[in-house]
């Protein structure tokens, strides 16, 4: 069981992470680099001569982009180990996993890990005004955990009590509210911030959908392989 | 009797394996995505922003 989860998770996470990294470099990174020109003061929003320059910042920095590919792949591998672990738990409880269901698993993962936290804390550009880092991390982890538990209850729970608890879990972080700064005084134009959040979420949805499909596919494939070979442990 | 013994051993083994893998996954996401060491933060900076994690 351990090696089946580990192998499926590593392969699915690596493949989905690589695709996520390439999509990020193509669509998200240019917006981030553009925002850094405002963060560093090379461009200013309002007032100065260069204001409103809507030129795309671009270019490839091998070390910086290489590190982004490495870390995106790592993070999706982490996601994959948790996702395949959840699939294994479901199968252990008698729910069969099919490859096409992987799409649902992946979408649910996207909602829990990226979409729900983005409702309170949208993917932020460098230079955005933000509240205390520690508070935001607590809210982020709390939201991801509560949303994931809520989705699991909707998917596997029975009866209206389970659905009611699920709705409460999903709503609670947003009723409590994400930590926000007292004043919004970031130097970055809201047009860029909106585009960044939209693109980050779009790339996340594609990558998570792929991650779910690949995780289910590798999980089933590894299951067949371990049936073919005699069990040693 | 045999079936009982097998099931008693089999289910916890699965749960331990699942918990261990999920913990490894969580640790990777925590270290690569959320740890605030400055070297890690700088290296993972763009990824953290794109992933929607709180970054700085």
PDB file of C-alpha atoms in Angstrom:
ATOM      1  CA  UNK A   1       0.000   0.000   0.000  1.00  0.00           C
ATOM      2  CA  UNK A   2       2.757   2.444   0.982  1.00  0.00           C
ATOM      3  CA  UNK A   3       4.768   1.956  -2.190  1.00  0.00           C
ATOM      4  CA  UNK A   4       1.601   2.017  -4.321  1.00  0.00           C
ATOM      5  CA  UNK A   5       0.626   5.456  -2.951  1.00  0.00           C
ATOM      6  CA  UNK A   6       4.203   6.723  -3.105  1.00  0.00           C
ATOM      7  CA  UNK A   7       4.848   5.620  -6.707  1.00  0.00           C
ATOM      8  CA  UNK A   8       1.445   6.845  -7.985  1.00  0.00           C
ATOM      9  CA  UNK A   9       1.837  10.153  -6.156  1.00  0.00           C
ATOM     10  CA  UNK A  10       5.389  10.786  -7.359  1.00  0.00           C
ATOM     11  CA  UNK A  11       4.588  10.116 -11.024  1.00  0.00           C
ATOM     12  CA  UNK A  12       1.282  12.005 -11.065  1.00  0.00           C
ATOM     13  CA  UNK A  13       2.678  14.929  -9.057  1.00  0.00           C
ATOM     14  CA  UNK A  14       5.808  15.226 -11.178  1.00  0.00           C
ATOM     15  CA  UNK A  15       3.885  15.208 -14.475  1.00  0.00           C
ATOM     16  CA  UNK A  16       1.133  17.604 -13.353  1.00  0.00           C
ATOM     17  CA  UNK A  17       3.693  19.837 -11.627  1.00  0.00           C
ATOM     18  CA  UNK A  18       5.804  20.096 -14.755  1.00  0.00           C
ATOM     19  CA  UNK A  19       2.784  21.136 -16.829  1.00  0.00           C
ATOM     20  CA  UNK A  20       1.690  23.573 -14.093  1.00  0.00           C
ATOM     21  CA  UNK A  21       5.186  25.098 -14.072  1.00  0.00           C
ATOM     22  CA  UNK A  22       5.236  25.591 -17.846  1.00  0.00           C
ATOM     23  CA  UNK A  23       1.743  27.146 -17.837  1.00  0.00           C
ATOM     24  CA  UNK A  24       2.778  29.425 -14.966  1.00  0.00           C
ATOM     25  CA  UNK A  25       5.903  30.556 -16.801  1.00  0.00           C
ATOM     26  CA  UNK A  26       3.886  31.254 -19.947  1.00  0.00           C
ATOM     27  CA  UNK A  27       0.848  33.003 -18.440  1.00  0.00           C
ATOM     28  CA  UNK A  28       1.440  33.982 -14.802  1.00  0.00           C
ATOM     29  CA  UNK A  29       5.120  34.922 -14.673  1.00  0.00           C
ATOM     30  CA  UNK A  30       4.887  37.843 -17.182  1.00  0.00           C
ATOM     31  CA  UNK A  31       2.221  39.491 -14.991  1.00  0.00           C
ATOM     32  CA  UNK A  32       4.372  38.947 -11.888  1.00  0.00           C
ATOM     33  CA  UNK A  33       7.458  40.447 -13.564  1.00  0.00           C
ATOM     34  CA  UNK A  34       5.393  43.414 -14.738  1.00  0.00           C
ATOM     35  CA  UNK A  35       4.160  43.975 -11.173  1.00  0.00           C
ATOM     36  CA  UNK A  36       7.726  43.855  -9.852  1.00  0.00           C
ATOM     37  CA  UNK A  37       8.527  46.921 -11.982  1.00  0.00           C
ATOM     38  CA  UNK A  38       5.900  48.763  -9.922  1.00  0.00           C
ATOM     39  CA  UNK A  39       7.065  47.178  -6.661  1.00  0.00           C
ATOM     40  CA  UNK A  40      10.645  48.346  -7.292  1.00  0.00           C
ATOM     41  CA  UNK A  41       9.529  51.797  -8.451  1.00  0.00           C
ATOM     42  CA  UNK A  42      10.737  51.476 -12.063  1.00  0.00           C
ATOM     43  CA  UNK A  43       7.133  52.063 -13.041  1.00  0.00           C
ATOM     44  CA  UNK A  44       4.643  54.061 -11.021  1.00  0.00           C
ATOM     45  CA  UNK A  45       0.912  53.771 -10.954  1.00  0.00           C
ATOM     46  CA  UNK A  46      -0.493  57.305 -11.480  1.00  0.00           C
ATOM     47  CA  UNK A  47       1.474  60.491 -11.725  1.00  0.00           C
ATOM     48  CA  UNK A  48       4.808  59.856 -13.371  1.00  0.00           C
ATOM     49  CA  UNK A  49       5.680  59.840 -17.049  1.00  0.00           C
ATOM     50  CA  UNK A  50       5.840  56.050 -17.260  1.00  0.00           C
ATOM     51  CA  UNK A  51       2.446  55.614 -15.649  1.00  0.00           C
ATOM     52  CA  UNK A  52       0.149  53.059 -17.183  1.00  0.00           C
ATOM     53  CA  UNK A  53       2.799  51.450 -19.346  1.00  0.00           C
ATOM     54  CA  UNK A  54       0.960  48.296 -20.300  1.00  0.00           C
ATOM     55  CA  UNK A  55       3.982  46.699 -21.909  1.00  0.00           C
ATOM     56  CA  UNK A  56       4.437  43.084 -20.992  1.00  0.00           C
ATOM     57  CA  UNK A  57       7.564  42.296 -19.048  1.00  0.00           C
ATOM     58  CA  UNK A  58       9.159  39.106 -20.201  1.00  0.00           C
ATOM     59  CA  UNK A  59      12.364  37.272 -20.731  1.00  0.00           C
ATOM     60  CA  UNK A  60      13.707  34.050 -19.345  1.00  0.00           C
ATOM     61  CA  UNK A  61      15.976  33.891 -16.309  1.00  0.00           C
ATOM     62  CA  UNK A  62      17.365  30.366 -16.265  1.00  0.00           C
ATOM     63  CA  UNK A  63      18.133  30.188 -12.529  1.00  0.00           C
ATOM     64  CA  UNK A  64      14.966  31.927 -11.366  1.00  0.00           C
ATOM     65  CA  UNK A  65      12.663  30.054 -13.751  1.00  0.00           C
ATOM     66  CA  UNK A  66      14.496  26.788 -13.087  1.00  0.00           C
ATOM     67  CA  UNK A  67      13.850  27.198  -9.365  1.00  0.00           C
ATOM     68  CA  UNK A  68      10.182  27.931 -10.107  1.00  0.00           C
ATOM     69  CA  UNK A  69       9.912  24.716 -12.139  1.00  0.00           C
ATOM     70  CA  UNK A  70      11.615  22.774  -9.322  1.00  0.00           C
ATOM     71  CA  UNK A  71       9.395  24.156  -6.564  1.00  0.00           C
ATOM     72  CA  UNK A  72       6.144  23.941  -8.539  1.00  0.00           C
ATOM     73  CA  UNK A  73       6.938  20.297  -9.290  1.00  0.00           C
ATOM     74  CA  UNK A  74       7.732  19.696  -5.608  1.00  0.00           C
ATOM     75  CA  UNK A  75       4.496  21.290  -4.429  1.00  0.00           C
ATOM     76  CA  UNK A  76       2.365  19.318  -6.891  1.00  0.00           C
ATOM     77  CA  UNK A  77       4.163  16.142  -5.772  1.00  0.00           C
ATOM     78  CA  UNK A  78       3.136  17.018  -2.214  1.00  0.00           C
ATOM     79  CA  UNK A  79      -0.460  17.605  -3.355  1.00  0.00           C
ATOM     80  CA  UNK A  80      -0.378  14.284  -5.230  1.00  0.00           C
ATOM     81  CA  UNK A  81       0.755  12.267  -2.195  1.00  0.00           C
ATOM     82  CA  UNK A  82      -2.153  13.690  -0.185  1.00  0.00           C
ATOM     83  CA  UNK A  83      -4.641  13.202  -3.045  1.00  0.00           C
ATOM     84  CA  UNK A  84      -3.595   9.593  -3.720  1.00  0.00           C
ATOM     85  CA  UNK A  85      -3.655   8.978   0.043  1.00  0.00           C
ATOM     86  CA  UNK A  86      -7.276  10.180   0.072  1.00  0.00           C
ATOM     87  CA  UNK A  87      -8.076   7.906  -2.889  1.00  0.00           C
ATOM     88  CA  UNK A  88      -6.498   4.988  -1.032  1.00  0.00           C
ATOM     89  CA  UNK A  89      -8.585   5.790   2.043  1.00  0.00           C
ATOM     90  CA  UNK A  90     -11.769   5.902  -0.072  1.00  0.00           C
ATOM     91  CA  UNK A  91     -10.920   2.574  -1.703  1.00  0.00           C
ATOM     92  CA  UNK A  92     -10.112   1.077   1.696  1.00  0.00           C
ATOM     93  CA  UNK A  93     -13.677   2.008   2.708  1.00  0.00           C
ATOM     94  CA  UNK A  94     -15.168   0.273  -0.329  1.00  0.00           C
ATOM     95  CA  UNK A  95     -15.382   3.090  -2.918  1.00  0.00           C
ATOM     96  CA  UNK A  96     -13.919   2.128  -6.294  1.00  0.00           C
ATOM     97  CA  UNK A  97     -11.746   4.669  -8.106  1.00  0.00           C
ATOM     98  CA  UNK A  98     -12.112   5.038 -11.897  1.00  0.00           C
ATOM     99  CA  UNK A  99      -9.812   7.160 -14.063  1.00  0.00           C
ATOM    100  CA  UNK A 100     -12.609   9.554 -15.087  1.00  0.00           C
ATOM    101  CA  UNK A 101     -13.474  10.105 -11.423  1.00  0.00           C
ATOM    102  CA  UNK A 102      -9.973  11.493 -11.089  1.00  0.00           C
ATOM    103  CA  UNK A 103     -11.310  14.638 -12.756  1.00  0.00           C
ATOM    104  CA  UNK A 104     -13.725  15.118  -9.845  1.00  0.00           C
ATOM    105  CA  UNK A 105     -11.005  14.419  -7.283  1.00  0.00           C
ATOM    106  CA  UNK A 106      -8.709  16.929  -8.951  1.00  0.00           C
ATOM    107  CA  UNK A 107     -11.417  19.591  -9.197  1.00  0.00           C
ATOM    108  CA  UNK A 108     -12.278  19.059  -5.529  1.00  0.00           C
ATOM    109  CA  UNK A 109      -8.589  19.479  -4.675  1.00  0.00           C
ATOM    110  CA  UNK A 110      -8.471  22.725  -6.657  1.00  0.00           C
ATOM    111  CA  UNK A 111     -11.526  24.061  -4.828  1.00  0.00           C
ATOM    112  CA  UNK A 112     -10.070  23.156  -1.413  1.00  0.00           C
ATOM    113  CA  UNK A 113      -6.462  24.254  -1.954  1.00  0.00           C
ATOM    114  CA  UNK A 114      -6.722  27.178  -4.372  1.00  0.00           C
ATOM    115  CA  UNK A 115     -10.253  28.415  -4.971  1.00  0.00           C
ATOM    116  CA  UNK A 116     -11.604  28.550  -1.396  1.00  0.00           C
ATOM    117  CA  UNK A 117      -8.551  30.382   0.041  1.00  0.00           C
ATOM    118  CA  UNK A 118      -8.647  32.740  -2.981  1.00  0.00           C
ATOM    119  CA  UNK A 119     -12.143  33.872  -1.982  1.00  0.00           C
ATOM    120  CA  UNK A 120     -10.584  35.511   1.087  1.00  0.00           C
ATOM    121  CA  UNK A 121      -6.967  35.932   0.014  1.00  0.00           C
ATOM    122  CA  UNK A 122      -6.749  36.151  -3.801  1.00  0.00           C
ATOM    123  CA  UNK A 123      -3.363  35.081  -5.244  1.00  0.00           C
ATOM    124  CA  UNK A 124      -1.336  38.169  -4.443  1.00  0.00           C
ATOM    125  CA  UNK A 125       1.133  40.032  -6.616  1.00  0.00           C
ATOM    126  CA  UNK A 126       4.486  41.123  -5.199  1.00  0.00           C
ATOM    127  CA  UNK A 127       3.896  44.589  -3.792  1.00  0.00           C
ATOM    128  CA  UNK A 128       0.265  43.996  -2.798  1.00  0.00           C
ATOM    129  CA  UNK A 129      -0.743  45.356   0.593  1.00  0.00           C
ATOM    130  CA  UNK A 130      -1.362  42.447   2.961  1.00  0.00           C
ATOM    131  CA  UNK A 131      -2.006  41.653   6.615  1.00  0.00           C
ATOM    132  CA  UNK A 132       0.365  39.886   9.003  1.00  0.00           C
ATOM    133  CA  UNK A 133       2.011  36.852   7.380  1.00  0.00           C
ATOM    134  CA  UNK A 134       1.409  34.480  10.327  1.00  0.00           C
ATOM    135  CA  UNK A 135      -2.303  35.337  10.504  1.00  0.00           C
ATOM    136  CA  UNK A 136      -2.719  34.804   6.789  1.00  0.00           C
ATOM    137  CA  UNK A 137      -0.988  31.412   6.992  1.00  0.00           C
ATOM    138  CA  UNK A 138      -3.268  30.306   9.843  1.00  0.00           C
ATOM    139  CA  UNK A 139      -6.356  31.407   7.880  1.00  0.00           C
ATOM    140  CA  UNK A 140      -5.033  29.749   4.718  1.00  0.00           C
ATOM    141  CA  UNK A 141      -4.400  26.346   6.352  1.00  0.00           C
ATOM    142  CA  UNK A 142      -7.672  26.550   8.298  1.00  0.00           C
ATOM    143  CA  UNK A 143      -9.632  27.305   5.128  1.00  0.00           C
ATOM    144  CA  UNK A 144      -7.986  24.507   3.134  1.00  0.00           C
ATOM    145  CA  UNK A 145      -8.595  21.994   5.944  1.00  0.00           C
ATOM    146  CA  UNK A 146     -12.216  23.018   6.573  1.00  0.00           C
ATOM    147  CA  UNK A 147     -13.069  23.099   2.850  1.00  0.00           C
ATOM    148  CA  UNK A 148     -11.457  19.696   2.218  1.00  0.00           C
ATOM    149  CA  UNK A 149     -13.341  18.182   5.170  1.00  0.00           C
ATOM    150  CA  UNK A 150     -16.590  19.765   3.918  1.00  0.00           C
ATOM    151  CA  UNK A 151     -16.136  18.408   0.386  1.00  0.00           C
ATOM    152  CA  UNK A 152     -15.313  14.933   1.770  1.00  0.00           C
ATOM    153  CA  UNK A 153     -18.511  15.023   3.849  1.00  0.00           C
ATOM    154  CA  UNK A 154     -20.589  15.996   0.790  1.00  0.00           C
ATOM    155  CA  UNK A 155     -18.991  13.249  -1.291  1.00  0.00           C
ATOM    156  CA  UNK A 156     -18.980  10.398   1.244  1.00  0.00           C
ATOM    157  CA  UNK A 157     -21.285  11.459   4.102  1.00  0.00           C
ATOM    158  CA  UNK A 158     -24.875  10.295   4.401  1.00  0.00           C
ATOM    159  CA  UNK A 159     -27.910  12.253   5.510  1.00  0.00           C
ATOM    160  CA  UNK A 160     -28.739  15.889   6.031  1.00  0.00           C
ATOM    161  CA  UNK A 161     -26.688  16.242   9.217  1.00  0.00           C
ATOM    162  CA  UNK A 162     -23.505  15.477   7.275  1.00  0.00           C
ATOM    163  CA  UNK A 163     -24.515  17.934   4.534  1.00  0.00           C
ATOM    164  CA  UNK A 164     -25.314  20.607   7.093  1.00  0.00           C
ATOM    165  CA  UNK A 165     -21.948  20.172   8.807  1.00  0.00           C
ATOM    166  CA  UNK A 166     -20.281  20.249   5.369  1.00  0.00           C
ATOM    167  CA  UNK A 167     -21.942  23.555   4.490  1.00  0.00           C
ATOM    168  CA  UNK A 168     -20.943  25.028   7.866  1.00  0.00           C
ATOM    169  CA  UNK A 169     -17.322  23.879   7.416  1.00  0.00           C
ATOM    170  CA  UNK A 170     -17.085  25.392   3.938  1.00  0.00           C
ATOM    171  CA  UNK A 171     -18.731  28.685   4.956  1.00  0.00           C
ATOM    172  CA  UNK A 172     -17.043  29.166   8.343  1.00  0.00           C
ATOM    173  CA  UNK A 173     -13.672  30.571   7.132  1.00  0.00           C
ATOM    174  CA  UNK A 174     -15.480  33.195   5.059  1.00  0.00           C
ATOM    175  CA  UNK A 175     -17.886  34.138   7.831  1.00  0.00           C
ATOM    176  CA  UNK A 176     -14.864  34.538  10.139  1.00  0.00           C
ATOM    177  CA  UNK A 177     -13.146  36.453   7.344  1.00  0.00           C
ATOM    178  CA  UNK A 178      -9.586  36.462   6.036  1.00  0.00           C
ATOM    179  CA  UNK A 179      -7.047  38.837   7.613  1.00  0.00           C
ATOM    180  CA  UNK A 180      -6.753  42.000   5.526  1.00  0.00           C
ATOM    181  CA  UNK A 181      -4.522  45.052   5.929  1.00  0.00           C
ATOM    182  CA  UNK A 182      -5.960  48.203   7.492  1.00  0.00           C
ATOM    183  CA  UNK A 183      -5.296  50.195   4.359  1.00  0.00           C
ATOM    184  CA  UNK A 184      -4.881  49.127   0.753  1.00  0.00           C
ATOM    185  CA  UNK A 185      -1.868  51.089  -0.336  1.00  0.00           C
ATOM    186  CA  UNK A 186       0.046  48.734  -2.627  1.00  0.00           C
ATOM    187  CA  UNK A 187       1.913  50.313  -5.567  1.00  0.00           C
ATOM    188  CA  UNK A 188       0.653  47.754  -8.104  1.00  0.00           C
ATOM    189  CA  UNK A 189      -2.273  48.607 -10.439  1.00  0.00           C
ATOM    190  CA  UNK A 190      -5.499  46.694  -9.689  1.00  0.00           C
ATOM    191  CA  UNK A 191      -5.739  45.719 -13.372  1.00  0.00           C
ATOM    192  CA  UNK A 192      -2.539  43.673 -13.009  1.00  0.00           C
ATOM    193  CA  UNK A 193      -3.630  42.223  -9.666  1.00  0.00           C
ATOM    194  CA  UNK A 194      -6.934  41.080 -11.177  1.00  0.00           C
ATOM    195  CA  UNK A 195      -5.225  39.511 -14.167  1.00  0.00           C
ATOM    196  CA  UNK A 196      -2.714  37.767 -11.907  1.00  0.00           C
ATOM    197  CA  UNK A 197      -5.408  36.265  -9.680  1.00  0.00           C
ATOM    198  CA  UNK A 198      -7.462  35.114 -12.674  1.00  0.00           C
ATOM    199  CA  UNK A 199      -4.516  33.524 -14.428  1.00  0.00           C
ATOM    200  CA  UNK A 200      -3.108  31.886 -11.281  1.00  0.00           C
ATOM    201  CA  UNK A 201      -6.509  30.290 -10.616  1.00  0.00           C
ATOM    202  CA  UNK A 202      -6.937  29.264 -14.260  1.00  0.00           C
ATOM    203  CA  UNK A 203      -3.554  27.542 -14.365  1.00  0.00           C
ATOM    204  CA  UNK A 204      -4.348  25.954 -10.991  1.00  0.00           C
ATOM    205  CA  UNK A 205      -7.618  24.480 -12.277  1.00  0.00           C
ATOM    206  CA  UNK A 206      -5.950  22.956 -15.348  1.00  0.00           C
ATOM    207  CA  UNK A 207      -3.080  21.544 -13.287  1.00  0.00           C
ATOM    208  CA  UNK A 208      -5.362  20.114 -10.580  1.00  0.00           C
ATOM    209  CA  UNK A 209      -7.710  18.527 -13.142  1.00  0.00           C
ATOM    210  CA  UNK A 210      -4.689  16.848 -14.748  1.00  0.00           C
ATOM    211  CA  UNK A 211      -3.333  15.900 -11.331  1.00  0.00           C
ATOM    212  CA  UNK A 212      -6.600  14.159 -10.431  1.00  0.00           C
ATOM    213  CA  UNK A 213      -6.774  12.236 -13.703  1.00  0.00           C
ATOM    214  CA  UNK A 214      -3.106  11.212 -13.545  1.00  0.00           C
ATOM    215  CA  UNK A 215      -3.341  10.269  -9.857  1.00  0.00           C
ATOM    216  CA  UNK A 216      -6.332   7.997 -10.553  1.00  0.00           C
ATOM    217  CA  UNK A 217      -4.632   6.506 -13.620  1.00  0.00           C
ATOM    218  CA  UNK A 218      -1.359   5.735 -11.810  1.00  0.00           C
ATOM    219  CA  UNK A 219      -3.246   4.507  -8.715  1.00  0.00           C
ATOM    220  CA  UNK A 220      -5.190   1.971 -10.803  1.00  0.00           C
ATOM    221  CA  UNK A 221      -2.117   0.989 -12.829  1.00  0.00           C
ATOM    222  CA  UNK A 222       0.008   0.435  -9.714  1.00  0.00           C
ATOM    223  CA  UNK A 223      -2.854  -1.600  -8.216  1.00  0.00           C
ATOM    224  CA  UNK A 224      -2.874  -3.925 -11.222  1.00  0.00           C
ATOM    225  CA  UNK A 225       0.910  -4.272 -11.085  1.00  0.00           C
ATOM    226  CA  UNK A 226       0.900  -5.241  -7.424  1.00  0.00           C
ATOM    227  CA  UNK A 227      -1.827  -7.836  -8.150  1.00  0.00           C
ATOM    228  CA  UNK A 228       0.354  -9.369 -10.859  1.00  0.00           C
ATOM    229  CA  UNK A 229       3.366  -9.790  -8.596  1.00  0.00           C
ATOM    230  CA  UNK A 230       3.225 -11.928  -5.437  1.00  0.00           C
ATOM    231  CA  UNK A 231       2.797  -9.890  -2.264  1.00  0.00           C
ATOM    232  CA  UNK A 232       5.975  -9.701  -0.230  1.00  0.00           C
ATOM    233  CA  UNK A 233       4.850  -7.454   2.598  1.00  0.00           C
TER     234      UNK A 233
ATOM    235  CA  UNK B   1     -10.634 -16.995  12.881  1.00  0.00           C
ATOM    236  CA  UNK B   2      -8.035 -16.708  10.142  1.00  0.00           C
ATOM    237  CA  UNK B   3     -10.082 -14.075   8.315  1.00  0.00           C
ATOM    238  CA  UNK B   4     -10.485 -12.091  11.526  1.00  0.00           C
ATOM    239  CA  UNK B   5      -6.765 -12.109  12.238  1.00  0.00           C
ATOM    240  CA  UNK B   6      -6.003 -11.034   8.670  1.00  0.00           C
ATOM    241  CA  UNK B   7      -8.467  -8.166   8.695  1.00  0.00           C
ATOM    242  CA  UNK B   8      -7.228  -6.989  12.078  1.00  0.00           C
ATOM    243  CA  UNK B   9      -3.701  -6.737  10.718  1.00  0.00           C
ATOM    244  CA  UNK B  10      -4.622  -5.515   7.214  1.00  0.00           C
ATOM    245  CA  UNK B  11      -6.703  -2.416   7.940  1.00  0.00           C
ATOM    246  CA  UNK B  12      -4.317  -0.612  10.320  1.00  0.00           C
ATOM    247  CA  UNK B  13      -1.415  -1.291   7.926  1.00  0.00           C
ATOM    248  CA  UNK B  14      -3.350   0.509   5.180  1.00  0.00           C
ATOM    249  CA  UNK B  15      -4.222   3.402   7.432  1.00  0.00           C
ATOM    250  CA  UNK B  16      -0.625   3.787   8.604  1.00  0.00           C
ATOM    251  CA  UNK B  17       0.600   3.791   4.987  1.00  0.00           C
ATOM    252  CA  UNK B  18      -2.029   6.371   3.995  1.00  0.00           C
ATOM    253  CA  UNK B  19      -1.256   8.601   6.973  1.00  0.00           C
ATOM    254  CA  UNK B  20       2.492   8.382   6.336  1.00  0.00           C
ATOM    255  CA  UNK B  21       2.148   9.331   2.648  1.00  0.00           C
ATOM    256  CA  UNK B  22      -0.241  12.179   3.450  1.00  0.00           C
ATOM    257  CA  UNK B  23       2.205  13.420   6.095  1.00  0.00           C
ATOM    258  CA  UNK B  24       5.101  13.350   3.609  1.00  0.00           C
ATOM    259  CA  UNK B  25       2.935  15.273   1.124  1.00  0.00           C
ATOM    260  CA  UNK B  26       1.952  17.831   3.742  1.00  0.00           C
ATOM    261  CA  UNK B  27       5.584  18.244   4.812  1.00  0.00           C
ATOM    262  CA  UNK B  28       6.670  18.877   1.194  1.00  0.00           C
ATOM    263  CA  UNK B  29       3.928  21.495   0.702  1.00  0.00           C
ATOM    264  CA  UNK B  30       4.733  23.043   4.088  1.00  0.00           C
ATOM    265  CA  UNK B  31       8.480  23.306   3.496  1.00  0.00           C
ATOM    266  CA  UNK B  32       8.464  24.195  -0.210  1.00  0.00           C
ATOM    267  CA  UNK B  33       5.386  26.418  -0.033  1.00  0.00           C
ATOM    268  CA  UNK B  34       5.127  27.948   3.413  1.00  0.00           C
ATOM    269  CA  UNK B  35       8.399  27.824   5.405  1.00  0.00           C
ATOM    270  CA  UNK B  36       9.715  31.344   5.973  1.00  0.00           C
ATOM    271  CA  UNK B  37      13.488  30.687   5.867  1.00  0.00           C
ATOM    272  CA  UNK B  38      14.807  33.435   3.611  1.00  0.00           C
ATOM    273  CA  UNK B  39      16.727  31.114   1.263  1.00  0.00           C
ATOM    274  CA  UNK B  40      13.630  28.940   0.755  1.00  0.00           C
ATOM    275  CA  UNK B  41      11.416  31.987   0.426  1.00  0.00           C
ATOM    276  CA  UNK B  42      13.593  33.521  -2.284  1.00  0.00           C
ATOM    277  CA  UNK B  43      13.968  30.292  -4.240  1.00  0.00           C
ATOM    278  CA  UNK B  44      10.259  29.434  -4.112  1.00  0.00           C
ATOM    279  CA  UNK B  45       9.055  33.059  -4.404  1.00  0.00           C
ATOM    280  CA  UNK B  46       7.419  32.994  -7.850  1.00  0.00           C
ATOM    281  CA  UNK B  47       5.907  29.554  -7.273  1.00  0.00           C
ATOM    282  CA  UNK B  48       4.361  30.664  -3.980  1.00  0.00           C
ATOM    283  CA  UNK B  49       2.756  33.715  -5.578  1.00  0.00           C
ATOM    284  CA  UNK B  50       1.424  31.698  -8.508  1.00  0.00           C
ATOM    285  CA  UNK B  51       0.082  28.988  -6.180  1.00  0.00           C
ATOM    286  CA  UNK B  52      -1.816  31.607  -4.192  1.00  0.00           C
ATOM    287  CA  UNK B  53       0.058  30.928  -0.936  1.00  0.00           C
ATOM    288  CA  UNK B  54       0.574  33.782   1.519  1.00  0.00           C
ATOM    289  CA  UNK B  55       4.146  34.804   0.628  1.00  0.00           C
ATOM    290  CA  UNK B  56       5.339  37.985   2.304  1.00  0.00           C
TER     291      UNK B  56
END
